[in-house]
Amino acid sequence: SAVISQKPSRDICQRGTSLTIQCQVDSQVTMMFWYRQQPGQSLTLIATANQGSEATYESGFVIDKFPISRPNLTFSTLTVSNMSPEDSSIYLCSVDRWQGASGNTIYFGEGSWLTVV
Amino acid sequence: GESVGLHLPTLSVQEGDNSIINCAYSNSASDYFIWYKQESGKGPQFIIDIRSNMDKRQGQRVTVLLNKTVKHLSLQIAATQPGDSAVYFCAENMGFNKFYFGSGTKLNVKP
């Protein structure tokens, strides 16, 4: 598996502000992803964080709202900009890791639990 | 994109019984599936995976079955324990390790 650390683990944010979430992995990984999990719901992929180039966003997510950085193969940040209460969610970093016979699989951090007031 | 869904939103089982959690997928081209367990207040935890060239894979107390004919995936948990209480998600690889998740099944284990 992979050791994935996210900061902050929890935060309460004022509407209109922005917050940057950090994701640190214990070893180099090819692919890093950011997911959102709204209260009581499943996970939705926000974007793929690409090292050395812009992130690739999924439908419904835009760079202005969720800017992402990936300066190296072990670290990424996700910023939630101009927050509103609808942005209250768990934001999860995930990485791919070689599993041997199964090929690559995806592991998750513990998430950053954001509440916007 | 195509969706992954679950048949049952909640499942209650007696401690010691076997649990079966089901998942339907719609993309016949999907070649890799994962089951995750998410306990309250935690991130999703990898349980077991299966590739489309297999129809069954076993782990410790867990078995995943894949029926490509009807596009159905199931997770079987043997001798369910209170620690198995969680929300379980199936996830479908849509390519480039981008996963789409089902809506989740909450498993309640009654003592």
mmCIF file of C-alpha atoms in Angstrom:
data_model
loop_
_atom_site.group_PDB
_atom_site.id
_atom_site.type_symbol
_atom_site.label_atom_id
_atom_site.label_comp_id
_atom_site.label_asym_id
_atom_site.label_seq_id
_atom_site.Cartn_x
_atom_site.Cartn_y
_atom_site.Cartn_z
ATOM 1 C CA SER A 1 0.000 0.000 0.000
ATOM 2 C CA ALA A 2 0.993 3.664 0.144
ATOM 3 C CA VAL A 3 1.260 6.083 3.032
ATOM 4 C CA ILE A 4 -0.642 9.191 2.041
ATOM 5 C CA SER A 5 -0.746 12.190 4.369
ATOM 6 C CA GLN A 6 -3.177 15.024 3.941
ATOM 7 C CA LYS A 7 -3.211 18.420 5.623
ATOM 8 C CA PRO A 8 -5.368 19.798 7.061
ATOM 9 C CA SER A 9 -7.344 16.816 8.268
ATOM 10 C CA ARG A 10 -10.238 19.077 9.202
ATOM 11 C CA ASP A 11 -11.046 22.746 8.922
ATOM 12 C CA ILE A 12 -13.910 25.159 9.293
ATOM 13 C CA CYS A 13 -13.748 27.862 6.663
ATOM 14 C CA GLN A 14 -15.488 31.144 6.121
ATOM 15 C CA ARG A 15 -17.436 31.513 2.902
ATOM 16 C CA GLY A 16 -15.604 33.484 0.246
ATOM 17 C CA THR A 17 -12.183 32.324 1.414
ATOM 18 C CA SER A 18 -9.867 29.779 -0.194
ATOM 19 C CA LEU A 19 -8.106 26.823 1.359
ATOM 20 C CA THR A 20 -5.219 24.753 0.079
ATOM 21 C CA ILE A 21 -5.042 21.057 0.901
ATOM 22 C CA GLN A 22 -1.712 19.284 0.783
ATOM 23 C CA CYS A 23 -1.080 15.657 -0.111
ATOM 24 C CA GLN A 24 2.255 13.990 0.602
ATOM 25 C CA VAL A 25 3.095 10.411 -0.422
ATOM 26 C CA ASP A 26 5.813 8.280 1.122
ATOM 27 C CA SER A 27 7.368 7.419 -2.240
ATOM 28 C CA GLN A 28 7.250 8.519 -5.841
ATOM 29 C CA VAL A 29 4.050 7.764 -7.697
ATOM 30 C CA THR A 30 3.124 8.249 -11.295
ATOM 31 C CA MET A 31 -0.432 9.384 -10.877
ATOM 32 C CA MET A 32 -2.167 11.423 -8.192
ATOM 33 C CA PHE A 33 -5.863 12.144 -8.134
ATOM 34 C CA TRP A 34 -8.210 14.387 -6.197
ATOM 35 C CA TYR A 35 -11.717 13.245 -5.281
ATOM 36 C CA ARG A 36 -14.593 14.950 -3.524
ATOM 37 C CA GLN A 37 -17.083 13.220 -1.263
ATOM 38 C CA GLN A 38 -20.052 15.336 -0.346
ATOM 39 C CA PRO A 39 -21.900 14.512 2.903
ATOM 40 C CA GLY A 40 -23.520 11.095 2.746
ATOM 41 C CA GLN A 41 -22.531 10.569 -0.865
ATOM 42 C CA SER A 42 -20.069 8.644 -2.943
ATOM 43 C CA LEU A 43 -16.747 9.785 -4.326
ATOM 44 C CA THR A 44 -16.456 11.931 -7.430
ATOM 45 C CA LEU A 45 -13.229 12.452 -9.306
ATOM 46 C CA ILE A 46 -12.241 16.112 -9.516
ATOM 47 C CA ALA A 47 -9.021 15.901 -11.486
ATOM 48 C CA THR A 48 -5.809 14.067 -12.226
ATOM 49 C CA ALA A 49 -2.753 15.924 -10.950
ATOM 50 C CA ASN A 50 -0.034 15.686 -13.583
ATOM 51 C CA GLN A 51 3.592 16.238 -12.697
ATOM 52 C CA GLY A 52 5.088 18.962 -14.848
ATOM 53 C CA SER A 53 1.879 19.950 -16.596
ATOM 54 C CA GLU A 54 -1.610 21.240 -15.886
ATOM 55 C CA ALA A 55 -4.095 19.035 -14.110
ATOM 56 C CA THR A 56 -6.757 17.239 -16.129
ATOM 57 C CA TYR A 57 -10.222 18.112 -14.852
ATOM 58 C CA GLU A 58 -13.362 16.039 -15.018
ATOM 59 C CA SER A 59 -16.662 17.354 -16.273
ATOM 60 C CA GLY A 60 -18.151 19.824 -13.833
ATOM 61 C CA PHE A 61 -14.843 20.868 -12.287
ATOM 62 C CA VAL A 62 -12.753 23.831 -13.429
ATOM 63 C CA ILE A 63 -9.279 25.091 -12.732
ATOM 64 C CA ASP A 64 -10.415 28.470 -11.452
ATOM 65 C CA LYS A 65 -12.408 26.817 -8.674
ATOM 66 C CA PHE A 66 -10.027 23.935 -7.932
ATOM 67 C CA PRO A 67 -6.473 24.888 -8.881
ATOM 68 C CA ILE A 68 -4.062 21.982 -8.476
ATOM 69 C CA SER A 69 -0.299 21.839 -8.262
ATOM 70 C CA ARG A 70 2.004 18.840 -8.682
ATOM 71 C CA PRO A 71 5.568 20.056 -8.295
ATOM 72 C CA ASN A 72 7.109 16.582 -7.949
ATOM 73 C CA LEU A 73 6.273 12.879 -7.828
ATOM 74 C CA THR A 74 5.425 12.798 -4.106
ATOM 75 C CA PHE A 75 3.401 15.956 -3.512
ATOM 76 C CA SER A 76 0.284 17.723 -4.737
ATOM 77 C CA THR A 77 -2.021 20.487 -3.560
ATOM 78 C CA LEU A 78 -5.675 21.191 -4.214
ATOM 79 C CA THR A 79 -7.084 24.640 -3.554
ATOM 80 C CA VAL A 80 -10.794 25.149 -3.033
ATOM 81 C CA SER A 81 -11.375 28.748 -4.078
ATOM 82 C CA ASN A 82 -14.044 31.236 -3.061
ATOM 83 C CA MET A 83 -15.752 28.679 -0.894
ATOM 84 C CA SER A 84 -19.477 28.414 -0.350
ATOM 85 C CA PRO A 85 -21.396 26.055 1.955
ATOM 86 C CA GLU A 86 -21.906 23.743 -1.044
ATOM 87 C CA ASP A 87 -18.161 23.084 -0.970
ATOM 88 C CA SER A 88 -18.443 21.424 2.435
ATOM 89 C CA SER A 89 -17.076 17.985 1.669
ATOM 90 C CA ILE A 90 -14.325 15.526 2.248
ATOM 91 C CA TYR A 91 -11.509 16.066 -0.233
ATOM 92 C CA LEU A 92 -9.460 12.957 -0.840
ATOM 93 C CA CYS A 93 -6.063 12.514 -2.406
ATOM 94 C CA SER A 94 -5.366 9.181 -4.066
ATOM 95 C CA VAL A 95 -2.375 7.634 -5.786
ATOM 96 C CA ASP A 96 -1.711 4.619 -7.925
ATOM 97 C CA ARG A 97 0.681 1.968 -6.715
ATOM 98 C CA TRP A 98 1.949 -1.242 -8.268
ATOM 99 C CA GLN A 99 0.199 -4.251 -6.765
ATOM 100 C CA GLY A 100 2.164 -6.980 -8.464
ATOM 101 C CA ALA A 101 -0.085 -9.540 -10.137
ATOM 102 C CA SER A 102 -3.053 -7.185 -10.055
ATOM 103 C CA GLY A 103 -1.165 -4.372 -11.713
ATOM 104 C CA ASN A 104 -1.678 -0.837 -10.429
ATOM 105 C CA THR A 105 -4.346 0.017 -7.918
ATOM 106 C CA ILE A 106 -5.510 3.141 -6.172
ATOM 107 C CA TYR A 107 -5.047 4.062 -2.530
ATOM 108 C CA PHE A 108 -6.556 6.938 -0.601
ATOM 109 C CA GLY A 109 -5.478 9.279 2.130
ATOM 110 C CA GLU A 110 -7.690 9.873 5.150
ATOM 111 C CA GLY A 111 -9.189 12.955 3.573
ATOM 112 C CA SER A 112 -9.535 16.611 4.449
ATOM 113 C CA TRP A 113 -12.915 17.351 5.988
ATOM 114 C CA LEU A 114 -13.953 20.901 5.159
ATOM 115 C CA THR A 115 -16.968 22.702 6.554
ATOM 116 C CA VAL A 116 -17.825 26.078 5.067
ATOM 117 C CA VAL A 117 -19.856 28.448 7.231
ATOM 118 C CA GLY B 1 -19.721 8.702 -18.472
ATOM 119 C CA GLU B 2 -21.389 5.413 -17.730
ATOM 120 C CA SER B 3 -22.374 4.760 -14.186
ATOM 121 C CA VAL B 4 -21.734 2.252 -11.466
ATOM 122 C CA GLY B 5 -24.590 1.552 -9.101
ATOM 123 C CA LEU B 6 -25.481 -0.601 -6.141
ATOM 124 C CA HIS B 7 -28.624 -2.668 -5.570
ATOM 125 C CA LEU B 8 -28.980 -2.122 -1.828
ATOM 126 C CA PRO B 9 -28.331 1.100 0.052
ATOM 127 C CA THR B 10 -28.238 -0.601 3.483
ATOM 128 C CA LEU B 11 -27.659 -4.141 4.636
ATOM 129 C CA SER B 12 -28.100 -5.468 8.163
ATOM 130 C CA VAL B 13 -26.629 -8.837 9.104
ATOM 131 C CA GLN B 14 -26.165 -10.810 12.264
ATOM 132 C CA GLU B 15 -22.661 -11.175 13.593
ATOM 133 C CA GLY B 16 -21.196 -14.413 12.295
ATOM 134 C CA ASP B 17 -23.381 -14.562 9.205
ATOM 135 C CA ASN B 18 -22.073 -14.063 5.691
ATOM 136 C CA SER B 19 -22.684 -10.740 3.929
ATOM 137 C CA ILE B 20 -23.167 -10.163 0.231
ATOM 138 C CA ILE B 21 -22.953 -6.672 -1.224
ATOM 139 C CA ASN B 22 -23.890 -6.220 -4.866
ATOM 140 C CA CYS B 23 -22.923 -3.761 -7.555
ATOM 141 C CA ALA B 24 -24.052 -3.305 -11.165
ATOM 142 C CA TYR B 25 -21.898 -1.636 -13.759
ATOM 143 C CA SER B 26 -22.846 -0.463 -17.200
ATOM 144 C CA ASN B 27 -19.576 -0.081 -19.096
ATOM 145 C CA SER B 28 -18.847 -3.443 -20.677
ATOM 146 C CA ALA B 29 -15.352 -2.230 -21.586
ATOM 147 C CA SER B 30 -14.312 -1.799 -17.935
ATOM 148 C CA ASP B 31 -11.465 -4.144 -17.151
ATOM 149 C CA TYR B 32 -10.686 -3.526 -13.501
ATOM 150 C CA PHE B 33 -12.806 -3.211 -10.380
ATOM 151 C CA ILE B 34 -12.056 -2.463 -6.740
ATOM 152 C CA TRP B 35 -14.027 -2.752 -3.535
ATOM 153 C CA TYR B 36 -13.381 -0.181 -0.817
ATOM 154 C CA LYS B 37 -14.469 -0.015 2.805
ATOM 155 C CA GLN B 38 -15.033 3.352 4.424
ATOM 156 C CA GLU B 39 -15.409 3.525 8.167
ATOM 157 C CA SER B 40 -16.906 6.562 9.799
ATOM 158 C CA GLY B 41 -14.484 9.471 9.775
ATOM 159 C CA LYS B 42 -11.915 7.741 7.600
ATOM 160 C CA GLY B 43 -10.847 7.579 3.996
ATOM 161 C CA PRO B 44 -11.706 4.609 1.747
ATOM 162 C CA GLN B 45 -9.643 1.526 2.445
ATOM 163 C CA PHE B 46 -8.746 -0.918 -0.333
ATOM 164 C CA ILE B 47 -10.279 -4.339 0.304
ATOM 165 C CA ILE B 48 -9.910 -6.413 -2.842
ATOM 166 C CA ASP B 49 -9.755 -5.990 -6.578
ATOM 167 C CA ILE B 50 -10.468 -8.057 -9.654
ATOM 168 C CA ARG B 51 -9.603 -7.798 -13.316
ATOM 169 C CA SER B 52 -11.983 -8.660 -16.102
ATOM 170 C CA ASN B 53 -10.031 -11.777 -17.078
ATOM 171 C CA MET B 54 -11.126 -13.357 -13.789
ATOM 172 C CA ASP B 55 -14.537 -14.216 -12.388
ATOM 173 C CA LYS B 56 -13.569 -14.795 -8.781
ATOM 174 C CA ARG B 57 -10.874 -13.635 -6.410
ATOM 175 C CA GLN B 58 -10.469 -14.455 -2.757
ATOM 176 C CA GLY B 59 -8.840 -12.611 0.066
ATOM 177 C CA GLN B 60 -8.911 -12.985 3.798
ATOM 178 C CA ARG B 61 -12.625 -13.529 4.624
ATOM 179 C CA VAL B 62 -13.610 -11.671 1.465
ATOM 180 C CA THR B 63 -14.425 -12.870 -2.032
ATOM 181 C CA VAL B 64 -15.209 -10.790 -5.075
ATOM 182 C CA LEU B 65 -17.248 -12.268 -7.901
ATOM 183 C CA LEU B 66 -17.460 -10.769 -11.364
ATOM 184 C CA ASN B 67 -20.161 -11.715 -13.853
ATOM 185 C CA LYS B 68 -19.344 -9.966 -17.090
ATOM 186 C CA THR B 69 -22.378 -11.395 -18.872
ATOM 187 C CA VAL B 70 -24.773 -9.402 -16.710
ATOM 188 C CA LYS B 71 -22.234 -6.761 -15.670
ATOM 189 C CA HIS B 72 -22.507 -7.552 -12.004
ATOM 190 C CA LEU B 73 -19.985 -7.457 -9.192
ATOM 191 C CA SER B 74 -20.397 -8.722 -5.650
ATOM 192 C CA LEU B 75 -18.426 -8.679 -2.426
ATOM 193 C CA GLN B 76 -18.883 -11.555 -0.040
ATOM 194 C CA ILE B 77 -17.730 -11.244 3.554
ATOM 195 C CA ALA B 78 -17.538 -14.463 5.527
ATOM 196 C CA ALA B 79 -18.363 -14.605 9.243
ATOM 197 C CA THR B 80 -19.192 -10.921 9.428
ATOM 198 C CA GLN B 81 -17.813 -9.143 12.469
ATOM 199 C CA PRO B 82 -18.753 -5.859 14.174
ATOM 200 C CA GLY B 83 -15.565 -4.350 12.743
ATOM 201 C CA ASP B 84 -16.967 -4.913 9.263
ATOM 202 C CA SER B 85 -19.623 -2.257 9.859
ATOM 203 C CA ALA B 86 -18.897 0.456 7.305
ATOM 204 C CA VAL B 87 -19.935 1.785 3.928
ATOM 205 C CA TYR B 88 -18.726 -0.313 1.022
ATOM 206 C CA PHE B 89 -18.097 1.112 -2.432
ATOM 207 C CA CYS B 90 -17.425 -0.618 -5.689
ATOM 208 C CA ALA B 91 -15.284 1.313 -8.137
ATOM 209 C CA GLU B 92 -14.860 0.848 -11.857
ATOM 210 C CA ASN B 93 -11.743 1.767 -13.803
ATOM 211 C CA MET B 94 -12.748 3.940 -16.713
ATOM 212 C CA GLY B 95 -9.195 4.062 -18.059
ATOM 213 C CA PHE B 96 -5.938 5.710 -16.971
ATOM 214 C CA ASN B 97 -6.697 4.629 -13.382
ATOM 215 C CA LYS B 98 -9.612 7.046 -13.195
ATOM 216 C CA PHE B 99 -12.248 5.365 -11.085
ATOM 217 C CA TYR B 100 -15.965 5.924 -10.948
ATOM 218 C CA PHE B 101 -17.623 4.945 -7.718
ATOM 219 C CA GLY B 102 -20.988 3.421 -6.954
ATOM 220 C CA SER B 103 -23.334 5.044 -4.466
ATOM 221 C CA GLY B 104 -22.265 2.823 -1.576
ATOM 222 C CA THR B 105 -23.881 0.229 0.696
ATOM 223 C CA LYS B 106 -23.932 0.663 4.420
ATOM 224 C CA LEU B 107 -23.327 -2.590 6.244
ATOM 225 C CA ASN B 108 -24.693 -2.842 9.795
ATOM 226 C CA VAL B 109 -23.549 -5.827 11.832
ATOM 227 C CA LYS B 110 -25.873 -6.702 14.673
ATOM 228 C CA PRO B 111 -24.315 -8.342 17.729
#
